[in-house]
Coordinates of C-alpha atoms and ligand atoms in Angstrom, one line a residue:
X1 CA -20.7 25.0 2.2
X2 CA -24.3 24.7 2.6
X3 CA -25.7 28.2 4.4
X4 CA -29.1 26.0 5.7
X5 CA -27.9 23.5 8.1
X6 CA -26.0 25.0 11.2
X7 CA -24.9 22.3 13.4
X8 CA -25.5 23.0 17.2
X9 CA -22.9 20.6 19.0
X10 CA -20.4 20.0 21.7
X11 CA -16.9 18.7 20.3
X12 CA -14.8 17.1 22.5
X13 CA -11.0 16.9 21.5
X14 CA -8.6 14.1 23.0
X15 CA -5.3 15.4 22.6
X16 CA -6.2 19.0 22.9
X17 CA -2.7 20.1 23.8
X18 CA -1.0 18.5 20.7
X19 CA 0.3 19.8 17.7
X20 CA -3.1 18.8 15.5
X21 CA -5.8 20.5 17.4
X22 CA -3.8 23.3 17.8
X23 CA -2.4 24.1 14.0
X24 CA -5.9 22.4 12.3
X25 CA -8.4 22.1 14.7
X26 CA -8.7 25.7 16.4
X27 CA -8.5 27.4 13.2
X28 CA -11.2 25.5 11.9
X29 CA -13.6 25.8 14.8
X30 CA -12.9 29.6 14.6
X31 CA -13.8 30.0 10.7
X32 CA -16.7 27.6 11.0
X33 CA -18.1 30.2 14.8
X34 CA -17.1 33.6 12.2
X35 CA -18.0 32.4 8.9
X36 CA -21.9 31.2 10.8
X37 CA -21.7 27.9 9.5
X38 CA -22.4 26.2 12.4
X39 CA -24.5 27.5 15.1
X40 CA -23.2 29.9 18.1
X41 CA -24.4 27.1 19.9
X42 CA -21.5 25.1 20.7
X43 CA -19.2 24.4 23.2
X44 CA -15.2 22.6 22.8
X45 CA -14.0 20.5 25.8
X46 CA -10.1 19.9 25.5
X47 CA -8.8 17.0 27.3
X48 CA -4.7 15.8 27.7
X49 CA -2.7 15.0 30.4
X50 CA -1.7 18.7 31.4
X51 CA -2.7 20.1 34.1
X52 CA -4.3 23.6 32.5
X53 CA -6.7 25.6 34.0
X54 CA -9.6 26.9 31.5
X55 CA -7.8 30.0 31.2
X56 CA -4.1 28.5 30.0
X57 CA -6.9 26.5 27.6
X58 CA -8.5 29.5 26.2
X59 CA -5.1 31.6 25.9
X60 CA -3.2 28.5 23.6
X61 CA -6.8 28.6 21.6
X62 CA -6.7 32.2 20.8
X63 CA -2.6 31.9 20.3
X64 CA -3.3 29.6 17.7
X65 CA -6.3 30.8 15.8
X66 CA -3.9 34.5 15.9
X67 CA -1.2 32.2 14.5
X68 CA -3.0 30.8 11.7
X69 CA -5.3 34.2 10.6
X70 CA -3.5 37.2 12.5
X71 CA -5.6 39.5 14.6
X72 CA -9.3 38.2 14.9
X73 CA -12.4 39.5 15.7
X74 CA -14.7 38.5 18.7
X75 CA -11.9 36.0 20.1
X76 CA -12.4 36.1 24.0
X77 CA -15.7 35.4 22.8
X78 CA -15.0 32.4 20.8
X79 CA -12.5 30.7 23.8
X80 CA -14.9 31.3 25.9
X81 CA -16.7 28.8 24.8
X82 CA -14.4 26.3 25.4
X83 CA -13.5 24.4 28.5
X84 CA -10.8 22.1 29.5
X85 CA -10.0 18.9 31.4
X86 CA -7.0 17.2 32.7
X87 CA -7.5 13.8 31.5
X88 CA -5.3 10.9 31.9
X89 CA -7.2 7.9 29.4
X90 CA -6.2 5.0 32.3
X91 CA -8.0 6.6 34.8
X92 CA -11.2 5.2 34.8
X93 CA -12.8 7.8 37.3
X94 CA -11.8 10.5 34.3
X95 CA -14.9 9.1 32.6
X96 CA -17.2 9.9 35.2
X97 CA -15.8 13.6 35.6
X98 CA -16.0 14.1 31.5
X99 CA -19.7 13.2 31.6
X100 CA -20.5 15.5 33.9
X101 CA -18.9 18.4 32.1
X102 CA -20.3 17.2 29.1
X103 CA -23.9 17.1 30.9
X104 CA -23.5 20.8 32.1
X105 CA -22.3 22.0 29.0
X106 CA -25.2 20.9 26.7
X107 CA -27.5 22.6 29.4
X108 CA -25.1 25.7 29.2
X109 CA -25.3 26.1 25.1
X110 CA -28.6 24.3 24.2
X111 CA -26.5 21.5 22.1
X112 CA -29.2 19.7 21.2
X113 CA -27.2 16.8 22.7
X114 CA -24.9 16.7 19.3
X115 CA -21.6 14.9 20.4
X116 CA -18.5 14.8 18.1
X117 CA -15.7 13.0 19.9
X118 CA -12.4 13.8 18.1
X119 CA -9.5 11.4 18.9
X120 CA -6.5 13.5 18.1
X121 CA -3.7 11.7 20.0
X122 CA -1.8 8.3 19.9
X123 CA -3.4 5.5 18.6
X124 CA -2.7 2.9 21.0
X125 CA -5.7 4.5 22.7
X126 CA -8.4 4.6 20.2
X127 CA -9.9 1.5 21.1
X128 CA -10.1 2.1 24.7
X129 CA -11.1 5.5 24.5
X130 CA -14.6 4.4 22.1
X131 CA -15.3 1.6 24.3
X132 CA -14.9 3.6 27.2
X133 CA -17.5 6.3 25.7
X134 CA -19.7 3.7 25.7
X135 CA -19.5 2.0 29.1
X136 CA -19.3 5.2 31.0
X137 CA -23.1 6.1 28.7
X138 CA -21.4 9.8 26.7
X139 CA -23.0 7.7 23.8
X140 CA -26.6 8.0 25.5
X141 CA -28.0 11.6 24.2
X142 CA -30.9 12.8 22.6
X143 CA -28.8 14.2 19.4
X144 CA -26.5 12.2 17.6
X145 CA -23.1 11.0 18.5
X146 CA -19.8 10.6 16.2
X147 CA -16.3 9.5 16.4
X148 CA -13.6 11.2 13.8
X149 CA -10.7 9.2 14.6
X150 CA -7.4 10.6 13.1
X151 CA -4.5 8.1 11.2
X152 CA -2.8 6.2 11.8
X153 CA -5.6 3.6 11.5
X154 CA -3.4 0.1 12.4
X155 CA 0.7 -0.2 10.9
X156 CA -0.9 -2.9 8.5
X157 CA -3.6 -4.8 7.7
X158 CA -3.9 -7.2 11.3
X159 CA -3.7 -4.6 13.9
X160 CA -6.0 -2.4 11.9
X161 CA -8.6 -4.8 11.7
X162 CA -8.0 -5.3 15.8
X163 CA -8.8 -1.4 15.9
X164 CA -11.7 -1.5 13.6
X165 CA -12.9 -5.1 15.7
X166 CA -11.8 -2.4 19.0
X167 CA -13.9 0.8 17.7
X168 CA -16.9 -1.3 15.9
X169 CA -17.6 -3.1 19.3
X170 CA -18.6 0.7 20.6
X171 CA -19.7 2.6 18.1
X172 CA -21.5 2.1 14.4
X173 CA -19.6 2.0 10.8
X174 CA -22.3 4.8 10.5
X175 CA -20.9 6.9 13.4
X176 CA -17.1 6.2 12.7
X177 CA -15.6 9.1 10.5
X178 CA -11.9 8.0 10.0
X179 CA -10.3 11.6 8.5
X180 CA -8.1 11.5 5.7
X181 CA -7.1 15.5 5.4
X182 CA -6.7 15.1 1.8
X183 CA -10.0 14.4 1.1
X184 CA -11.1 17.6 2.4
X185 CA -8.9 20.1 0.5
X186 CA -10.4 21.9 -2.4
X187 CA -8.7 20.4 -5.3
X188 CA -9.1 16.7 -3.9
X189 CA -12.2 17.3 -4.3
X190 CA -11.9 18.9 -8.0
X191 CA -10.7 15.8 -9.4
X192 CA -14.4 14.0 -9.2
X193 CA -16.2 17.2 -10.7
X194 CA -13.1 17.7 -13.3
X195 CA -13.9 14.2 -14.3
X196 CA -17.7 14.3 -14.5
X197 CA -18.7 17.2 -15.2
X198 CA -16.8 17.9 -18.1
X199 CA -18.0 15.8 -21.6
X200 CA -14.1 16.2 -23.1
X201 CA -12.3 14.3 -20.4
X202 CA -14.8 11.3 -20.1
X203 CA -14.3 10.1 -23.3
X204 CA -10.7 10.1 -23.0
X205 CA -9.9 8.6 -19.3
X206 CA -9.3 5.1 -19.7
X207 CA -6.6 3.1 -21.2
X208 CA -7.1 3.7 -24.6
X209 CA -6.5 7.5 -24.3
X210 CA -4.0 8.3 -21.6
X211 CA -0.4 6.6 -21.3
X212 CA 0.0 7.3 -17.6
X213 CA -1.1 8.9 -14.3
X214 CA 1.5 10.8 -12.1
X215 CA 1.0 11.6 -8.5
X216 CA 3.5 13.6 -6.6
X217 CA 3.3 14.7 -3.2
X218 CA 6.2 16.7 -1.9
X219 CA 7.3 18.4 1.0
X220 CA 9.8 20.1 2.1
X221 CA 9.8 19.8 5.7
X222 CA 12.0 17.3 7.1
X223 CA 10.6 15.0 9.8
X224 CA 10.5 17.9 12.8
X225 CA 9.2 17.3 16.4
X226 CA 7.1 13.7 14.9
X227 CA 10.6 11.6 14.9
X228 CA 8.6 9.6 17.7
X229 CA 5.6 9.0 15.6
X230 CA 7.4 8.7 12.0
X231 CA 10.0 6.4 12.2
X232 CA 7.8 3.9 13.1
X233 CA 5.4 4.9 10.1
X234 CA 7.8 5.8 7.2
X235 CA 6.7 7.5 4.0
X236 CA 4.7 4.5 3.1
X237 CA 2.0 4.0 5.9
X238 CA 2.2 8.4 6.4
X239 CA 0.9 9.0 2.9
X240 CA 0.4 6.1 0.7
X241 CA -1.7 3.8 2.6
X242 CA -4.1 7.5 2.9
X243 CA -3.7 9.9 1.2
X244 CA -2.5 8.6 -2.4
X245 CA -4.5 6.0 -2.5
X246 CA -7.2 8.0 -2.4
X247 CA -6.3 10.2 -4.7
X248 CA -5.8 6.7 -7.0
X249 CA -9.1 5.6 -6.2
X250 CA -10.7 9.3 -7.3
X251 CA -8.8 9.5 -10.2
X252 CA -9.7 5.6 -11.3
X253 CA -13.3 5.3 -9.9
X254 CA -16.1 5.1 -12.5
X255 CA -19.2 7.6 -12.2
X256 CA -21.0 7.5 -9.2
X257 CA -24.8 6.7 -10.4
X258 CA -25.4 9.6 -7.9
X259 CA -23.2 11.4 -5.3
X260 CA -24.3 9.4 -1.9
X261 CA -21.8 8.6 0.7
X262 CA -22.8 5.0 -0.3
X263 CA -22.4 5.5 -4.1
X264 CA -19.2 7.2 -4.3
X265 CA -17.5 4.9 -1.4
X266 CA -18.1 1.9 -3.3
X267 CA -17.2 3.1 -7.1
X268 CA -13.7 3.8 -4.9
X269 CA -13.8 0.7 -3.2
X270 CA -14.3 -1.3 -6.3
X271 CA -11.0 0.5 -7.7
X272 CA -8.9 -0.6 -4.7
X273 CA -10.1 -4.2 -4.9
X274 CA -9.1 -3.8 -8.0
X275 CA -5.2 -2.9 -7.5
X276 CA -3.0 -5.4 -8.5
X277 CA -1.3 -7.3 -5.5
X278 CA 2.2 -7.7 -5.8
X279 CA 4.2 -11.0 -5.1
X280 CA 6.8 -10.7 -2.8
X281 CA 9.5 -10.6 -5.5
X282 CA 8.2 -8.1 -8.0
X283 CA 8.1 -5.3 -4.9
X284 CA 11.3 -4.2 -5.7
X285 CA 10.1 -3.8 -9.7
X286 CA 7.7 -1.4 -8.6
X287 CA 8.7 0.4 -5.5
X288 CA 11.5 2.3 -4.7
X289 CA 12.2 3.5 -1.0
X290 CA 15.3 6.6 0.0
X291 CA 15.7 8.4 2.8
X292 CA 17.1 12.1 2.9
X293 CA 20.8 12.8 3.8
X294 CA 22.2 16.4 4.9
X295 CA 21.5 18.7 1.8
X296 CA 20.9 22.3 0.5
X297 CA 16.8 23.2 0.5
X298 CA 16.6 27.3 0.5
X299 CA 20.1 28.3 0.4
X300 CA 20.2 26.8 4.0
X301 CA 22.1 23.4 5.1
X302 CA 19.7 21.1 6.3
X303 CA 20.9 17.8 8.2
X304 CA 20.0 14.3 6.8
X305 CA 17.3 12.2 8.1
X306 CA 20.1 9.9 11.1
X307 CA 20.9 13.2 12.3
X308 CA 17.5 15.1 13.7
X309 CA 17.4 13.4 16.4
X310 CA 19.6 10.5 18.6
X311 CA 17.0 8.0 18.0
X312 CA 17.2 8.3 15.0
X313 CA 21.1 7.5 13.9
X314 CA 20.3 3.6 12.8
X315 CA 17.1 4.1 11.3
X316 CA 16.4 2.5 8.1
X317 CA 12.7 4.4 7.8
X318 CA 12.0 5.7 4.4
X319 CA 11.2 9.3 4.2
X320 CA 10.6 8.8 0.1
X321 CA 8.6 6.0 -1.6
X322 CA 8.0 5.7 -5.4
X323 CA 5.8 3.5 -6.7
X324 CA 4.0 1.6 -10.1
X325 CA 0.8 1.1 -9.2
X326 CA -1.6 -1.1 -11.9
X327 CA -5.2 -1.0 -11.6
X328 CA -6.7 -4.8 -13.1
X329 CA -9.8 -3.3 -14.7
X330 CA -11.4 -3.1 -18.3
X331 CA -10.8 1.0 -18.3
X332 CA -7.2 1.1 -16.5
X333 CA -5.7 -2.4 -17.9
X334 CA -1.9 -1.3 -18.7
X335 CA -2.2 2.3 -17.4
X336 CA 0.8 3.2 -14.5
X337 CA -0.1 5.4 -12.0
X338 CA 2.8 6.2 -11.0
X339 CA 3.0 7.8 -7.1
X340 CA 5.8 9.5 -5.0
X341 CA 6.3 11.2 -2.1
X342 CA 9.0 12.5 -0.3
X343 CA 10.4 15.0 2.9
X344 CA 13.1 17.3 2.1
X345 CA 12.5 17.2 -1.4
X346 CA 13.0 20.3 -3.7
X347 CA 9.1 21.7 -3.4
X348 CA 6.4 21.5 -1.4
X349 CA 4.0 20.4 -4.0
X350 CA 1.1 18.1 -4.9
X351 CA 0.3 17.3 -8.1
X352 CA -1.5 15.0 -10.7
X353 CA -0.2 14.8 -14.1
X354 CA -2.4 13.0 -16.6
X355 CA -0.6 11.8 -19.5
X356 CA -2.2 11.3 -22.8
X357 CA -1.2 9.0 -25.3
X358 CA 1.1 11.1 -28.4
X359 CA -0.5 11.5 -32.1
X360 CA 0.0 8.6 -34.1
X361 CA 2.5 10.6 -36.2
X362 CA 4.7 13.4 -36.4
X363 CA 4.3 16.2 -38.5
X364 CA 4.9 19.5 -36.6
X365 CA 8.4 19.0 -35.0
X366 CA 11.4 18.8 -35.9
X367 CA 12.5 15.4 -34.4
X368 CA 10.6 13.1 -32.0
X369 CA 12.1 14.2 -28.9
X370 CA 10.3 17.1 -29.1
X371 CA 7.1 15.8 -29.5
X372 CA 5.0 17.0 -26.2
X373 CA 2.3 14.7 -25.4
X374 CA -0.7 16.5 -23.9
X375 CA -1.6 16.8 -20.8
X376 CA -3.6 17.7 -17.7
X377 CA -2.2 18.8 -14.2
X378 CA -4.2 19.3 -11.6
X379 CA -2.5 21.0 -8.9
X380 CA -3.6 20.0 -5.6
X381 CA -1.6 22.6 -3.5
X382 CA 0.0 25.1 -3.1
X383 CA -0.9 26.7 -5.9
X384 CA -4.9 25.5 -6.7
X385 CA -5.6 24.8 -10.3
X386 CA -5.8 23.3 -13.3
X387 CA -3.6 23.5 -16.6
X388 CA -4.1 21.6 -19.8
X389 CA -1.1 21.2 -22.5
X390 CA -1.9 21.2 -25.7
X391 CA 0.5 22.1 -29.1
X392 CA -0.2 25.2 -31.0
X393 CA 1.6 26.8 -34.2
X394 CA 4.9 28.3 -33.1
X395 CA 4.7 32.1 -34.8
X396 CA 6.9 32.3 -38.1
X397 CA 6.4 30.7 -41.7
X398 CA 7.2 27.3 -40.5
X399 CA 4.8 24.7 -40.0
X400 CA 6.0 24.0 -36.3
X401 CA 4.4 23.2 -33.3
X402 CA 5.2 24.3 -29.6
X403 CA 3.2 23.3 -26.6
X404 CA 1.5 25.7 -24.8
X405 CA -0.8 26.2 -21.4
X406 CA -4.1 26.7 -20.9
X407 CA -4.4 27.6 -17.1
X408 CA -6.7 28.0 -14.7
X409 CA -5.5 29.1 -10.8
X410 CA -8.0 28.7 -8.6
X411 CA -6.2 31.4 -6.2
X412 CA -6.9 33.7 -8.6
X413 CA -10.4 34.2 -8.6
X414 CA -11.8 37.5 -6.9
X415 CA -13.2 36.7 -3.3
X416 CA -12.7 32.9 -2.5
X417 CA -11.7 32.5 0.3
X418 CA -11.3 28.4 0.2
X419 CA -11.6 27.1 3.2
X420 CA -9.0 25.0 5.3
X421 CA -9.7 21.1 4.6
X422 CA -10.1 20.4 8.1
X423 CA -12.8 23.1 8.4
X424 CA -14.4 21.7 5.4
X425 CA -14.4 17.9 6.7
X426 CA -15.5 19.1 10.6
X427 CA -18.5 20.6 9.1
X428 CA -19.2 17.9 7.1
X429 CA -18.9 15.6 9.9
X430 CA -21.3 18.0 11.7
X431 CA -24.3 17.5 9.2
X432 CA -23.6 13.6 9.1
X433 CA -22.1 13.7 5.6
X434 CA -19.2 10.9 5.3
X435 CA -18.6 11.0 2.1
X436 CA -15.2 12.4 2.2
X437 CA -14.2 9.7 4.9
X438 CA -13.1 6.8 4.5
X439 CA -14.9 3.7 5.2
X440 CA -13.9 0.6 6.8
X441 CA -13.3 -1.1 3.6
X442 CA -11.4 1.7 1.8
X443 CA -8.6 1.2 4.6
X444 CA -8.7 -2.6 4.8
X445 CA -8.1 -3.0 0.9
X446 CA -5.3 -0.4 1.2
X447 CA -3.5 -1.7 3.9
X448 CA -3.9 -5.1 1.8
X449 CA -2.0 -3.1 -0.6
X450 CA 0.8 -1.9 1.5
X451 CA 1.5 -5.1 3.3
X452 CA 3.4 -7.0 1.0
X453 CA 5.7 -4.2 0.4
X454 CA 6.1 -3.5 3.9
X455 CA 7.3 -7.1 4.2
X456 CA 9.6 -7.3 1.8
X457 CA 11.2 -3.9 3.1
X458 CA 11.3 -5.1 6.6
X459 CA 13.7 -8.1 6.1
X460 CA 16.0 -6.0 4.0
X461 CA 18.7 -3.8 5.0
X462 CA 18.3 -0.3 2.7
X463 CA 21.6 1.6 1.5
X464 CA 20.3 4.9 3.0
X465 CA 20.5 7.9 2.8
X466 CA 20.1 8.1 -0.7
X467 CA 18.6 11.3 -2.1
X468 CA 20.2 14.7 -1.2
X469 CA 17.7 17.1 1.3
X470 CA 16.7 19.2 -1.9
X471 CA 16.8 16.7 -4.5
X472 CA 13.4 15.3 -6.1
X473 CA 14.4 11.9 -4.4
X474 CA 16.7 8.9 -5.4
X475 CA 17.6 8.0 -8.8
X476 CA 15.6 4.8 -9.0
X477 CA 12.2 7.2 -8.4
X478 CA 13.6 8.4 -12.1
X479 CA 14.5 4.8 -13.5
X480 CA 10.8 3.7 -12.3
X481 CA 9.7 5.5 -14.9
X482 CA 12.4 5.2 -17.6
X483 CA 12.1 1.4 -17.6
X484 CA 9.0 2.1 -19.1
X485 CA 9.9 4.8 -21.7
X486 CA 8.2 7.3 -19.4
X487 CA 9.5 10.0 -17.1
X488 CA 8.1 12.5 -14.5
X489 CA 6.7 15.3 -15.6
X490 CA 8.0 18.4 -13.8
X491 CA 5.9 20.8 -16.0
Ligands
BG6_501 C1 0.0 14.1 7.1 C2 1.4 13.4 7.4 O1 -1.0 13.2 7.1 O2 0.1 14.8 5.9 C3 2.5 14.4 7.4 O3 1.3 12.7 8.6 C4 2.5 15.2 6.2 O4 3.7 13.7 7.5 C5 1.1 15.8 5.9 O5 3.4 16.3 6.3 C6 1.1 16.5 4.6 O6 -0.1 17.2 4.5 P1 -0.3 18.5 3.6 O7 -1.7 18.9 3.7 O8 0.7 19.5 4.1 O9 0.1 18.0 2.2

């Protein structure tokens, strides 16, 4: 992170009380204050319905940056900066009072009048809420002004256009920072310098070279306290529409001619306009949907999907998707990317495999089947780092291969302390970089992706639950692959 530029500014969180501000948001702020990265000068104002007092405020703050980093230094000092409202979004008078806080406050720690709204809470209030920054004048300030709007942006393509028509009306495309977590953790971030920066890969990454792309996202958490909020979402709109189709759109994209927000946004953008649609009937051809049943994940019985909560016993949402995505373009013609991602799966994992196309011949093992194609993994999280596959002479007279790893853990190194991908993306919202947000068209072209599927899954009935809590997901994930002569690499 840049040690010149140290933001002076007020944030104001809607949704201060939920689950978000407190596990991401808090943390962040804090190592942002301690590390000096932005500027001692700056104030938080938490608004939700709850009727706290400044002090219940300040006590959940320091709970949770002492939940996420143990004991901390200077922490009555940090809360104190920040200051909390009750604040019920229908209440038009709540405007009014907000302003005048924020007015006081940027008097009270020299802001600069730097205003980062962050909408934290349910989307059915986005719209309002930006218009309502507007009419009420929190837009009118000396310093700048910017919206970070957490997903879900729309359920599909219609009602997130309605929300982009909602938000656009209020506030510039320039101001609008729509967060996508993934784009701010470390190794997300890898894959672009991985790709550019290295002469050996370049060459290689395009059809002629690699055989397939893996993407695989798992957790094992099960749906927790967010039934509400995920089983109208599924695994689908959660972390494909975002989050993997990002990580599509890094791994396909072709060098930026520099690294602008405007540059790299629209070598990504070209790669999602580029996705191949799917009819109606091929949708089952290349997407597979399961949900979790009751299962064993670390030697502990876990319940299935119908049974966290009562709402819950008829649902058909999918808490797994797998997927064959094709990219129409002169590099990626013919190349799978193949994506999943799952709850209650096995690992918590995230990982890219980049399969290269095998040696035209075999003359080191013993039989085909042991042929190992080479390959590169980038390993998003937990573990940070890269490994590369290649075959090497197996010790002894014969003239055998084996494969073997050449890794690198990012963990590893002395002193890095990497820093949390919220921190990394607040900051960066701070000095008025968006490159690691996504733009307008980014989400339209996805959700233009998505939609089909989620039609054809809406008018069928799914034989759930059909992947054991501890499983890596339903057997069609595996035949997705194995139609093609391909499987997942679990390397
Ligand atoms: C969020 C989803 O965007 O990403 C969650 O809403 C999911 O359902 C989370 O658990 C995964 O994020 P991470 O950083 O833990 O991989």
């Amino acid at each position: 992170m840049s040690e010149q530029i140290k933001p002076k500014v007020l944030i104001t969180i809607f949704g201060a009380t939920g689950d978000l501000a407190k596990r991401k948001l808090y943390p962040s702020i804090y190592r942002l204050v301690r590390n000096n990265t932005i500027s001692r000068d700056f104030a938080v104002i938490g608004l939700a319905r709850r009727d706290w007092s400044n002090e219940v405020f300040r006590d959940n703050v320091k709970e949770s940056v002492e939940q996420a980093f143990g004991e901390c230094e200077r922490l009555d000092d940090f809360a104190s900066h920040f200051h909390y409202q009750s604040f019920d979004v229908t209440d038009d008078t709540a405007y009014d009072r907000m302003k005048e806080l924020v007015e006081q406050l940027e008097t009270q720690y020299d802001t600069e009048g730097n205003r980062l709204f962050y909408l934290a809470m349910a989307p059915e209030f986005f719209g309002g809420i930006a218009n309502s920054l507007q009419e009420y004048g929190l837009k009118e300030t000396p310093g700048w002004t910017r919206l970070i709007i957490e997903k879900p942006f729309g359920h599909d393509l219609e009602s997130a256009k309605e929300l982009n028509n909602q938000i656009r009306a209020a506030f510039d495309e320039e101001q609008i920072y729509r967060i996508d977590h993934y784009l701010g953790k470390q190794m997300v971030q890898n894959i672009e310098v991985i790709r550019f920066a290295n002469g050996i890969f370049e060459h290689l990454w395009n059809n002629r070279f690699i055989s397939n792309i893996q993407i695989t996202s798992s957790e094992t958490l099960g749906v927790e306290d967010r039934s509400r909020y995920y089983d109208d979402s599924g695994a689908i709109r959660d972390m494909v529409q975002n989050h993997i189709l990002q990580m599509v759109a890094l791994l396909a994209m072709e060098p930026p001619i520099s690294l602008t927000t405007d540059e790299v946004r629209s070598e990504k953008i070209k790669v999602l306009r580029a996705l191949r649609e799917l009819d109606l009937e091929q949708v089952h051809e290349h997407f597979v949907r399961g949900q979790y049943g009751a299962g064993v994940l670390d030697d502990e019985e876990v319940v299935g999907y119908r049974k966290e909560s009562e709402d819950l016993v008829f649902s058909n949402t999918e808490t797994f998707v797998a997927g064959k995505i094709l990219i129409d373009n002169y590099r990626w013609a013919g190349v799978p990317f193949y994506i999943r991602t799952g709850k209650r799966m096995a690992q918590k994992q995230t990982r890219i495999v980049i399969e290269f196309k095998d040696i035209p011949m075999n003359l080191y093992f013993k039989s085909e089947r042991e042929h190992h194609p080479n390959l590169l993994v980038i390993n998003i999280q937990p573990d940070e780092g890269i490994a590369l596959y290649l075959n090497a002479k197996k010790s002894g007279s014969e003239a055998l291969a084996e494969p073997i790893e050449l890794s690198y853990k990012q963990g590893a190194m002395p002193a890095i302390n990497t820093p949390e991908a919220y921190e990394k993306l607040l900051y960066d919202c701070m000095i008025g970089d968006a490159t690691n947000f996504t733009h307008w068209d980014e989400v339209a072209l996805s959700w233009k992706y998505i939609d089909p599927i989620l039609e054809v899954w809406e008018k069928e009935q799914p034989n759930f639950p059909n992947y054991e809590s501890g499983s890596t997901g339903p057997k069609k994930s595996d035949e997705l692959l194995s139609q093609d002569g391909n499987h997942w690499w679990e390397v």
